[in-house]
GROMACS .gro file of C-alpha atoms in nm:
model
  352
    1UNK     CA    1  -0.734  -2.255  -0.899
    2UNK     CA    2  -0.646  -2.257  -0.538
    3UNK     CA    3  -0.325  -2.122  -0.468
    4UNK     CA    4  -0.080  -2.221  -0.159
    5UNK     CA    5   0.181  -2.084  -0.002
    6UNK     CA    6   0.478  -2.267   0.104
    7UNK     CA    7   0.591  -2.267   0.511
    8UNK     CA    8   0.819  -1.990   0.471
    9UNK     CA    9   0.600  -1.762   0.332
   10UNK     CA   10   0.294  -1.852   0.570
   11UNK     CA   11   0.544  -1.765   0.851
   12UNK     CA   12   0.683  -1.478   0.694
   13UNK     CA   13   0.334  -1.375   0.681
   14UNK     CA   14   0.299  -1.456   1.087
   15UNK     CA   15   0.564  -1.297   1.150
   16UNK     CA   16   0.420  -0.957   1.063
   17UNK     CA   17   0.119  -1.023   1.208
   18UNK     CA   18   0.339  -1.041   1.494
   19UNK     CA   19   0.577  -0.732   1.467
   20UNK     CA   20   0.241  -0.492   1.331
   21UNK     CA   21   0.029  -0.644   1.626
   22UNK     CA   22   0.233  -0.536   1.927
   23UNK     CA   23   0.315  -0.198   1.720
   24UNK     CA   24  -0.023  -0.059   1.820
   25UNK     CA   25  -0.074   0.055   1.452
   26UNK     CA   26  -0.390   0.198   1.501
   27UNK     CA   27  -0.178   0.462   1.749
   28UNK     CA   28   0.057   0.511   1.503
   29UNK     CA   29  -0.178   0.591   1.219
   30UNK     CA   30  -0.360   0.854   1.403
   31UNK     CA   31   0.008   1.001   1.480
   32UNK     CA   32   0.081   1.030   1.103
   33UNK     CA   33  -0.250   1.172   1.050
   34UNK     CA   34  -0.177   1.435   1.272
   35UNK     CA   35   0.155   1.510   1.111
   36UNK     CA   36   0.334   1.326   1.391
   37UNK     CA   37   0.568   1.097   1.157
   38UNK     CA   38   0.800   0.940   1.459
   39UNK     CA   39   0.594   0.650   1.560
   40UNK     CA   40   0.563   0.570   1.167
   41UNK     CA   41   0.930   0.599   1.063
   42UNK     CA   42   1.035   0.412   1.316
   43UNK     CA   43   0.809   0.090   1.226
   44UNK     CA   44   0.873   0.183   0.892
   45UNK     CA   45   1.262   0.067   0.977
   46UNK     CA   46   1.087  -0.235   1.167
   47UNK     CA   47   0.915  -0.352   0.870
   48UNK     CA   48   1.257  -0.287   0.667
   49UNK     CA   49   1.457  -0.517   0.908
   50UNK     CA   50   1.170  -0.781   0.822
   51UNK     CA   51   1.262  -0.760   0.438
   52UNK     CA   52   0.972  -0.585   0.353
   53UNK     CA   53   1.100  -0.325   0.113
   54UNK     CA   54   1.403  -0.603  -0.015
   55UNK     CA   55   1.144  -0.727  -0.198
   56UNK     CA   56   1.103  -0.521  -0.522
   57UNK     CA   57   1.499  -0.430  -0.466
   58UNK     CA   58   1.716  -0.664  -0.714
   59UNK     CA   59   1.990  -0.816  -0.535
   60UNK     CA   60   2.265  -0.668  -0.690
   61UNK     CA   61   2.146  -0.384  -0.482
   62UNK     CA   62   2.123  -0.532  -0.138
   63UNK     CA   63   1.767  -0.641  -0.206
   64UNK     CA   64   1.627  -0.987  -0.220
   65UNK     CA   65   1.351  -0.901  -0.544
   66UNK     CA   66   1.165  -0.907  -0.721
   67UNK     CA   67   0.962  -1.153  -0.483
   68UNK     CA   68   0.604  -1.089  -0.638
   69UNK     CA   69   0.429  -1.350  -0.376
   70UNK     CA   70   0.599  -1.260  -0.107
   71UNK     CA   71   0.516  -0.881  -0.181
   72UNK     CA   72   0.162  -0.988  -0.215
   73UNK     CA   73   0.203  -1.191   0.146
   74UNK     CA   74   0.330  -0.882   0.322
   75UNK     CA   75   0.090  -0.615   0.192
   76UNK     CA   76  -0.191  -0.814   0.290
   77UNK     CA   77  -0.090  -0.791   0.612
   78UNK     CA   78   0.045  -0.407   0.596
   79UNK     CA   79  -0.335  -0.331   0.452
   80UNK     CA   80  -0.468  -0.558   0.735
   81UNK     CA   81  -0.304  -0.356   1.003
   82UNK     CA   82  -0.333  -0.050   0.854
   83UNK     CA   83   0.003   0.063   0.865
   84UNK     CA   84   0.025   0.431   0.718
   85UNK     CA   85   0.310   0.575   0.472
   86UNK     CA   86   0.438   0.542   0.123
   87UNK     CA   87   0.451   0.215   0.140
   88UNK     CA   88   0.328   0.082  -0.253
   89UNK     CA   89   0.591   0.354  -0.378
   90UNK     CA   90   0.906   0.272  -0.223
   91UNK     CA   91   0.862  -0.089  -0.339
   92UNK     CA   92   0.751   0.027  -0.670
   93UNK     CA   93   1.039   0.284  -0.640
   94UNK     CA   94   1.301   0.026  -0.635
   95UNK     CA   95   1.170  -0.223  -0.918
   96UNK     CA   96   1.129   0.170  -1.105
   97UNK     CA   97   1.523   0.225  -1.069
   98UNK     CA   98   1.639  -0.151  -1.057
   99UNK     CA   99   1.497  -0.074  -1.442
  100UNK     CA  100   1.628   0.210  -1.521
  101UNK     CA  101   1.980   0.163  -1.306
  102UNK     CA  102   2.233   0.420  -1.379
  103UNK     CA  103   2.379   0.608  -1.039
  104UNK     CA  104   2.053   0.717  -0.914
  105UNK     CA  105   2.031   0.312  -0.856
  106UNK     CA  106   2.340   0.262  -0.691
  107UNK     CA  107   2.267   0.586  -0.468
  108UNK     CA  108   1.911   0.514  -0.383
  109UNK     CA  109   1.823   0.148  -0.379
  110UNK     CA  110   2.033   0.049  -0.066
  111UNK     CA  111   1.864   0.294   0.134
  112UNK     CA  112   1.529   0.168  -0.043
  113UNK     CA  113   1.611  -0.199   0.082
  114UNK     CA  114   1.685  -0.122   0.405
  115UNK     CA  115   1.482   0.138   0.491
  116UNK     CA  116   1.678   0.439   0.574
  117UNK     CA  117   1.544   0.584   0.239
  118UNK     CA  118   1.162   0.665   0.186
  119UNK     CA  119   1.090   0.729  -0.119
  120UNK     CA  120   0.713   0.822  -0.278
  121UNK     CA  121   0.643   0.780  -0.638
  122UNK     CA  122   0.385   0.940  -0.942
  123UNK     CA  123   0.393   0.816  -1.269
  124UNK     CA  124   0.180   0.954  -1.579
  125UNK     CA  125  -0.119   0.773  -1.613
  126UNK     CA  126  -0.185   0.719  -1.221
  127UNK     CA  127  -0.297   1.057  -1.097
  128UNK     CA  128  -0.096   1.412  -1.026
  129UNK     CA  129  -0.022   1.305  -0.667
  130UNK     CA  130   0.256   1.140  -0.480
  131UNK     CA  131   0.160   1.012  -0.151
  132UNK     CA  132   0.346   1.167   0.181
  133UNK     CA  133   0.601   1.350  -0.012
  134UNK     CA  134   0.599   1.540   0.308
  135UNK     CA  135   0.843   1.295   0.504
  136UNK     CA  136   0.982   1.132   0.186
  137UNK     CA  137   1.404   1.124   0.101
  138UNK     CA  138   1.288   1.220  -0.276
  139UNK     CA  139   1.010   1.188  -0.485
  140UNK     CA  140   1.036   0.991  -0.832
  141UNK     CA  141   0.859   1.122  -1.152
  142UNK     CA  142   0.853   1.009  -1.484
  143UNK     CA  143   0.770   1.178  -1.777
  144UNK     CA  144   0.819   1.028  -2.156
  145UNK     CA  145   1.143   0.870  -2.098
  146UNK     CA  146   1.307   1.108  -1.821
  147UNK     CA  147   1.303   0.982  -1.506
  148UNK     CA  148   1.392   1.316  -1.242
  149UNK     CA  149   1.444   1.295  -0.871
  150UNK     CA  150   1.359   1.552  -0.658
  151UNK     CA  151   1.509   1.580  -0.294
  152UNK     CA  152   1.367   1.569   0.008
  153UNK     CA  153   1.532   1.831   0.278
  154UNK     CA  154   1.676   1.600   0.466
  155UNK     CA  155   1.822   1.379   0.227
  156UNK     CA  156   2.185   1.310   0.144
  157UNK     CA  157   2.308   1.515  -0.076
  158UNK     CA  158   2.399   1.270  -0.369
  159UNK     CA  159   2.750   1.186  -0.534
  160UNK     CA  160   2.968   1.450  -0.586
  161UNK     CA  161   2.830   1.727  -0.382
  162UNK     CA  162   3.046   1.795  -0.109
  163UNK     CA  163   2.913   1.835   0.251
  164UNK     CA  164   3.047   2.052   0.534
  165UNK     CA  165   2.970   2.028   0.915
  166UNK     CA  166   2.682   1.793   1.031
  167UNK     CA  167   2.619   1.701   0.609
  168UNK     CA  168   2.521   2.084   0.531
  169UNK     CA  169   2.603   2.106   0.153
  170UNK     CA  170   2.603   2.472   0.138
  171UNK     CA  171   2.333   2.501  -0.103
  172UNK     CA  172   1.961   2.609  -0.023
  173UNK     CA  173   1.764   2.325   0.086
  174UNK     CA  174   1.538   2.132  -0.190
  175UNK     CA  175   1.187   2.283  -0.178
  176UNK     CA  176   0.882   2.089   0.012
  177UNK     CA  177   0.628   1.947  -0.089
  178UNK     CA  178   0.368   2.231  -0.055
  179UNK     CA  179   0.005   2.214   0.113
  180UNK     CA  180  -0.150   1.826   0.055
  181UNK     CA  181  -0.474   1.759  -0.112
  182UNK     CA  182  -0.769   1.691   0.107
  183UNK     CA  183  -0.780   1.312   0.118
  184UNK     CA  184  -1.085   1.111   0.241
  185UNK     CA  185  -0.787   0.886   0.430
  186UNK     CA  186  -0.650   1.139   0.664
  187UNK     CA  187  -0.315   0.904   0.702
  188UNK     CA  188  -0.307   0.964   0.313
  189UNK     CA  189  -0.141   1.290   0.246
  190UNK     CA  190  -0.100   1.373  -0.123
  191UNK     CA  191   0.132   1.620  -0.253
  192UNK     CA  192   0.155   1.702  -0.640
  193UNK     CA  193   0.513   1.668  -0.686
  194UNK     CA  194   0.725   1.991  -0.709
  195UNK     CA  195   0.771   2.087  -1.115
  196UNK     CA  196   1.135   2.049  -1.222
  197UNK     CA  197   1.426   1.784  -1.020
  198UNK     CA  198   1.711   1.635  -1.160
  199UNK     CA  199   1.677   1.406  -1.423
  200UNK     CA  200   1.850   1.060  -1.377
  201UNK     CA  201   1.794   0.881  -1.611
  202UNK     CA  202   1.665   0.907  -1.953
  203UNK     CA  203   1.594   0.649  -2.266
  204UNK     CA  204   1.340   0.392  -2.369
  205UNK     CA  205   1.459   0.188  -2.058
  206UNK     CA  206   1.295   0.412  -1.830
  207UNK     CA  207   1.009   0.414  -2.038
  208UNK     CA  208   0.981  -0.037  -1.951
  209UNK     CA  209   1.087   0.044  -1.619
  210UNK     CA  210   0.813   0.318  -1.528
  211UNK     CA  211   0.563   0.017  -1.662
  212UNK     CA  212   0.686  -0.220  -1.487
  213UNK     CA  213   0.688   0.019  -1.149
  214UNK     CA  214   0.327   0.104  -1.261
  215UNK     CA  215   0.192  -0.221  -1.253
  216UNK     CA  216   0.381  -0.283  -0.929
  217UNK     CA  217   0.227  -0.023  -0.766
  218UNK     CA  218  -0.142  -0.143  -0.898
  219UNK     CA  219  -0.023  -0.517  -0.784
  220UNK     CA  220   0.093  -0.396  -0.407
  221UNK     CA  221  -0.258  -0.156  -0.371
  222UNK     CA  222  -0.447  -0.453  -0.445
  223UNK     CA  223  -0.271  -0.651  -0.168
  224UNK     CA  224  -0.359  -0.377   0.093
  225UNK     CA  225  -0.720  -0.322  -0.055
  226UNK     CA  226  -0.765  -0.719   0.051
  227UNK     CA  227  -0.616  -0.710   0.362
  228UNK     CA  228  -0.780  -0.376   0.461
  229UNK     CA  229  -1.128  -0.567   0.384
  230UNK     CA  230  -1.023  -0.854   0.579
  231UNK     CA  231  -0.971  -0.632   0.851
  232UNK     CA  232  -1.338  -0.479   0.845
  233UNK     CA  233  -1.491  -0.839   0.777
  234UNK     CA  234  -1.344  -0.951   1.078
  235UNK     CA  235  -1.409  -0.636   1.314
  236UNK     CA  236  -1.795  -0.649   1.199
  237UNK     CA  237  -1.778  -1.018   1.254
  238UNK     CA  238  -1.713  -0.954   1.645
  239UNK     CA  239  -1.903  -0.652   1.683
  240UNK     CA  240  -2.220  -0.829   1.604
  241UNK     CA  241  -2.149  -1.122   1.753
  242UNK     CA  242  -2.141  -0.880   2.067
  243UNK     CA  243  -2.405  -0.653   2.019
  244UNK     CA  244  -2.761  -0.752   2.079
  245UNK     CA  245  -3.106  -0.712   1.967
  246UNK     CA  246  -3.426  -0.840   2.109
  247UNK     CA  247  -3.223  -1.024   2.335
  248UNK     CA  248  -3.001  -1.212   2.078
  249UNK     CA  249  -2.732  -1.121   1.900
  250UNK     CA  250  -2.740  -0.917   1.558
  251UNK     CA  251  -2.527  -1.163   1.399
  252UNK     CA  252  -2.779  -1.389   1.451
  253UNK     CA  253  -3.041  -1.253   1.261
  254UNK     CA  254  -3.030  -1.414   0.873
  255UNK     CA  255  -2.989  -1.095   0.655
  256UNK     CA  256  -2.705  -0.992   0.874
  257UNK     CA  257  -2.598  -1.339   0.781
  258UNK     CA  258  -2.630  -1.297   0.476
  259UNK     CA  259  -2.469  -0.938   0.448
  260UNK     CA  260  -2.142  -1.111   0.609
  261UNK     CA  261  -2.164  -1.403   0.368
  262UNK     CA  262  -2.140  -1.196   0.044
  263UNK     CA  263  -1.819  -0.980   0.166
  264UNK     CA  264  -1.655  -1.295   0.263
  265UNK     CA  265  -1.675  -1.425  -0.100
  266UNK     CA  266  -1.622  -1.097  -0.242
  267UNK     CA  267  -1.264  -1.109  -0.011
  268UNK     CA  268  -1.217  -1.439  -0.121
  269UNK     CA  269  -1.283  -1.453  -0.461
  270UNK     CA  270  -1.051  -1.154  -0.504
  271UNK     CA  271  -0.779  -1.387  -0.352
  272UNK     CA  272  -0.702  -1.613  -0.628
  273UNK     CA  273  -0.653  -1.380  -0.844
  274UNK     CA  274  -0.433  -1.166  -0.619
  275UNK     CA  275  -0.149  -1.501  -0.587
  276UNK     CA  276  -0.260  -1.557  -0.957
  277UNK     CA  277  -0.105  -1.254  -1.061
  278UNK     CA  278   0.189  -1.283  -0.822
  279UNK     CA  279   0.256  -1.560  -0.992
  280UNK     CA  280   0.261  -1.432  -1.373
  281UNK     CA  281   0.450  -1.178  -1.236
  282UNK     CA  282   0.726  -1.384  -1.122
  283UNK     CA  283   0.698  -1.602  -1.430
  284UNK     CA  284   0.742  -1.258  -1.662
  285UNK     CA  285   0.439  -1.399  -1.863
  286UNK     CA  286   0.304  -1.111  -2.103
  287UNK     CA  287  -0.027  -1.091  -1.986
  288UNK     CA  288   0.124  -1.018  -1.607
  289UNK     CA  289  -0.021  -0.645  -1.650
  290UNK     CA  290  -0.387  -0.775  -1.740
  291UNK     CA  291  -0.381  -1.062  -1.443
  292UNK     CA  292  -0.327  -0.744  -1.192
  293UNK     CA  293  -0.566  -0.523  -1.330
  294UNK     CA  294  -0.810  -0.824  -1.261
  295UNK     CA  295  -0.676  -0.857  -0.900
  296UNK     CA  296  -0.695  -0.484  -0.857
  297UNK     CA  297  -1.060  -0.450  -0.932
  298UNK     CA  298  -1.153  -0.749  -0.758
  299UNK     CA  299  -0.987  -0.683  -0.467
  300UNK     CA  300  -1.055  -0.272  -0.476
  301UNK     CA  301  -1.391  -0.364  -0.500
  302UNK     CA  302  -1.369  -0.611  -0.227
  303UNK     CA  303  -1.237  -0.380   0.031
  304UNK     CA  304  -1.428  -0.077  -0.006
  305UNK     CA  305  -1.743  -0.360   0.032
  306UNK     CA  306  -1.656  -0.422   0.312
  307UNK     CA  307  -1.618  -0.099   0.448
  308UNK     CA  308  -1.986  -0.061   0.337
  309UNK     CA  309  -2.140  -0.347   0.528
  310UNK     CA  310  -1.902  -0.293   0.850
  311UNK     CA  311  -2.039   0.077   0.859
  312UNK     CA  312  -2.390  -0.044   0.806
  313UNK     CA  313  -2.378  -0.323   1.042
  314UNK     CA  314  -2.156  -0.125   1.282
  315UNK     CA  315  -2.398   0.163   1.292
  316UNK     CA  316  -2.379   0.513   1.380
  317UNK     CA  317  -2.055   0.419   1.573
  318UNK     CA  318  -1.910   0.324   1.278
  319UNK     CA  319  -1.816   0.700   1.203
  320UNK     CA  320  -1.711   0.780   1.521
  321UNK     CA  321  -1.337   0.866   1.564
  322UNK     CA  322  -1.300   0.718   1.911
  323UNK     CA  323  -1.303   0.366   1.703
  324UNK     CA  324  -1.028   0.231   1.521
  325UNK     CA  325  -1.258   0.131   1.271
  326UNK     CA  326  -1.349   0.447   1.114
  327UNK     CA  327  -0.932   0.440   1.015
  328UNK     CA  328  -1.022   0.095   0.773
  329UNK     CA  329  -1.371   0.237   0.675
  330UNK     CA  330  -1.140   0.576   0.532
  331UNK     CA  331  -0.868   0.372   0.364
  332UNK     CA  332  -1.110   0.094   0.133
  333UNK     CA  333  -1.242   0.400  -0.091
  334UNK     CA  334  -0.900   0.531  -0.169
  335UNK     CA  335  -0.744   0.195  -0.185
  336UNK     CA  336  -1.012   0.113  -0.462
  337UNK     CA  337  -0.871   0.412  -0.671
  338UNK     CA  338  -0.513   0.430  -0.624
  339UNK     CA  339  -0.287   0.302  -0.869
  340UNK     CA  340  -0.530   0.239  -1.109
  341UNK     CA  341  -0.934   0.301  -1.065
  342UNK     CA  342  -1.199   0.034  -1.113
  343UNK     CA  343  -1.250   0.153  -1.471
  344UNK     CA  344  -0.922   0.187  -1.565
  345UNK     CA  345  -0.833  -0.168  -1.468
  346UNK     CA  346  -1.101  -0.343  -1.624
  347UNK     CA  347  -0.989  -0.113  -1.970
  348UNK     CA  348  -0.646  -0.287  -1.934
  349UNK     CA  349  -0.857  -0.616  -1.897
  350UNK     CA  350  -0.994  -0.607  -2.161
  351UNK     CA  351  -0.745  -0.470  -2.377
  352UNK     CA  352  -0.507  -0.772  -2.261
   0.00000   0.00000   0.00000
């Protein structure tokens, strides 16, 4: 089935092309690798002002969501550009507590929409880690049917607590995040979440709503994991159009070709089912969960081929950091696993 989208979302999609382009992304992702967070918060509120994070917010909370196509079109381009931060779990944040509601909602989502609130995310099932907890407003957990919140130092200090001069509230300030993991992805910082927070909100409905988030979370990874491969496809696809060999370029030779060929229909195979789950999504059809877990390997797999054949066709340069490259080639690998590994996915596959 070939899937088309209409002229607001194509230029919704140029659009951020546009805004991401003349950010100098690749600048700003080295800044966040180095722990310099400025350059990244401050697209962050870009992006925000574009709708971005609106899009998983329900509009009863200033949000325009759930918009599962346009989600798809703008993390295809966030994955593209390789813009760094918690971005899958602050849009899987607010379809997580536009389920569950209750005042944690009506405190948090707002800021969610737009973007004065980052928010990371770590649900059971997905891995111990929550990505950049470091610069996050609070960090969402779920466990059984409690949903707890834990603060972020600088975050406001929720209803009812009263604040004195400059928003102290006279209370010792949350704990951080501790010392990240060692990712592969620099830019990727992962924090196990600190043990305890406040719980806001508890029943069965959190138990639907962390599901829903969940799948979310796998939908919006698979969006960046395709536009991340795009990315390398088309970076390979110039350098060896440039470099030469026996006085002709490399891309001219047939099993570079050929190389080229198979990670373009890898990307675009992976497509299809990308806007085919956005579109089950949308739809609430039951087997929505099963439809992304097909998108998610697909594209997963995509991506981190096409980090393959850009290092291999790129050379020993390829691992160079002088080369913005080498930024894409890190992501694809933990793009493939986040939110749901290879394996896992095809599991849910099957079992749906």
């Amino acid at each position: 089935m070939r899937f088309l989208l209409d002229d607001e979302q194509r230029e919704f999609a140029r659009s951020l092309d546009a805004l991401l382009t003349s950010a100098d992304t690749p600048a700003v992702v080295r800044g966040w690798a180095a722990g310099d967070h400025g350059p990244g918060l401050t697209l962050w509120r870009r992006l925000a002002d574009a709708g971005v994070f609106a899009l998983g917010v329900p509009e009863a909370y200033g949000g325009v969501g759930p918009l599962p196509v346009e989600t798809a079109v703008a993390f295809v381009e966030l994955g593209r550009h390789g813009v760094p931060g918690p971005l899958v779990e602050s849009v899987a944040a607010g379809v997580l507590l536009g389920g569950a509601g209750g005042p944690a909602a009506k405190e948090w989502l707002p800021g969610i929409a737009s973007g004065t609130a980052v928010v990371s995310l770590a649900l059971e099932g997905y891995g111990p880690y929550a990505l950049d907890a470091d610069v996050a407003d609070a960090v969402l957990t779920v466990a059984g049917d409690e949903l707890r919140l834990t603060r972020g130092p600088g975050a406001p200090a929720g209803p009812g607590v009263p604040t004195g001069p400059g928003g102290s509230t006279g209370r010792p300030a949350p704990p951080g995040p501790g010392a990240p993991t060692v990712s592969v992805d620099p830019a990727r910082r992962l924090f196990r979440p600190v043990p305890g927070g406040e719980v806001v909100a508890a029943g069965p409905g959190v138990r639907e709503a962390a599901r829903a988030a969940g799948t979310w979370a796998t939908f919006a990874t698979a969006a960046q994991a395709l536009g991340c491969g795009e990315a390398l496809l088309r970076a390979t696809v110039a350098y060896v159009k440039q470099r030469t060999q026996f006085g002709v370029p490399v891309g001219s030779f047939q099993a570079v070709k050929h190389r080229l060929a198979d990670t373009l229909l890898g990307l675009e195979f992976a497509r299809p089912l990308l806007y085919g789950a956005a579109v089950e999504l949308a739809d609430g059809a039951p087997g929505a969960g099963a439809a992304v877990a097909a998108a998610k390997v697909a594209a997963g797999e995509a991506g981190y081929a096409a980090a393959r054949t850009a290092l291999q066709l790129h050379g020993a340069v390829g691992y160079t950091e002088e080369l913005d490259l080498a930024w894409w080639l890190r992501r694809a690998r933990p793009l493939r696993d986040a939110w749901g590994t290879p394996s896992a996915c095809r599991a849910r596959v099957l079992a749906g």
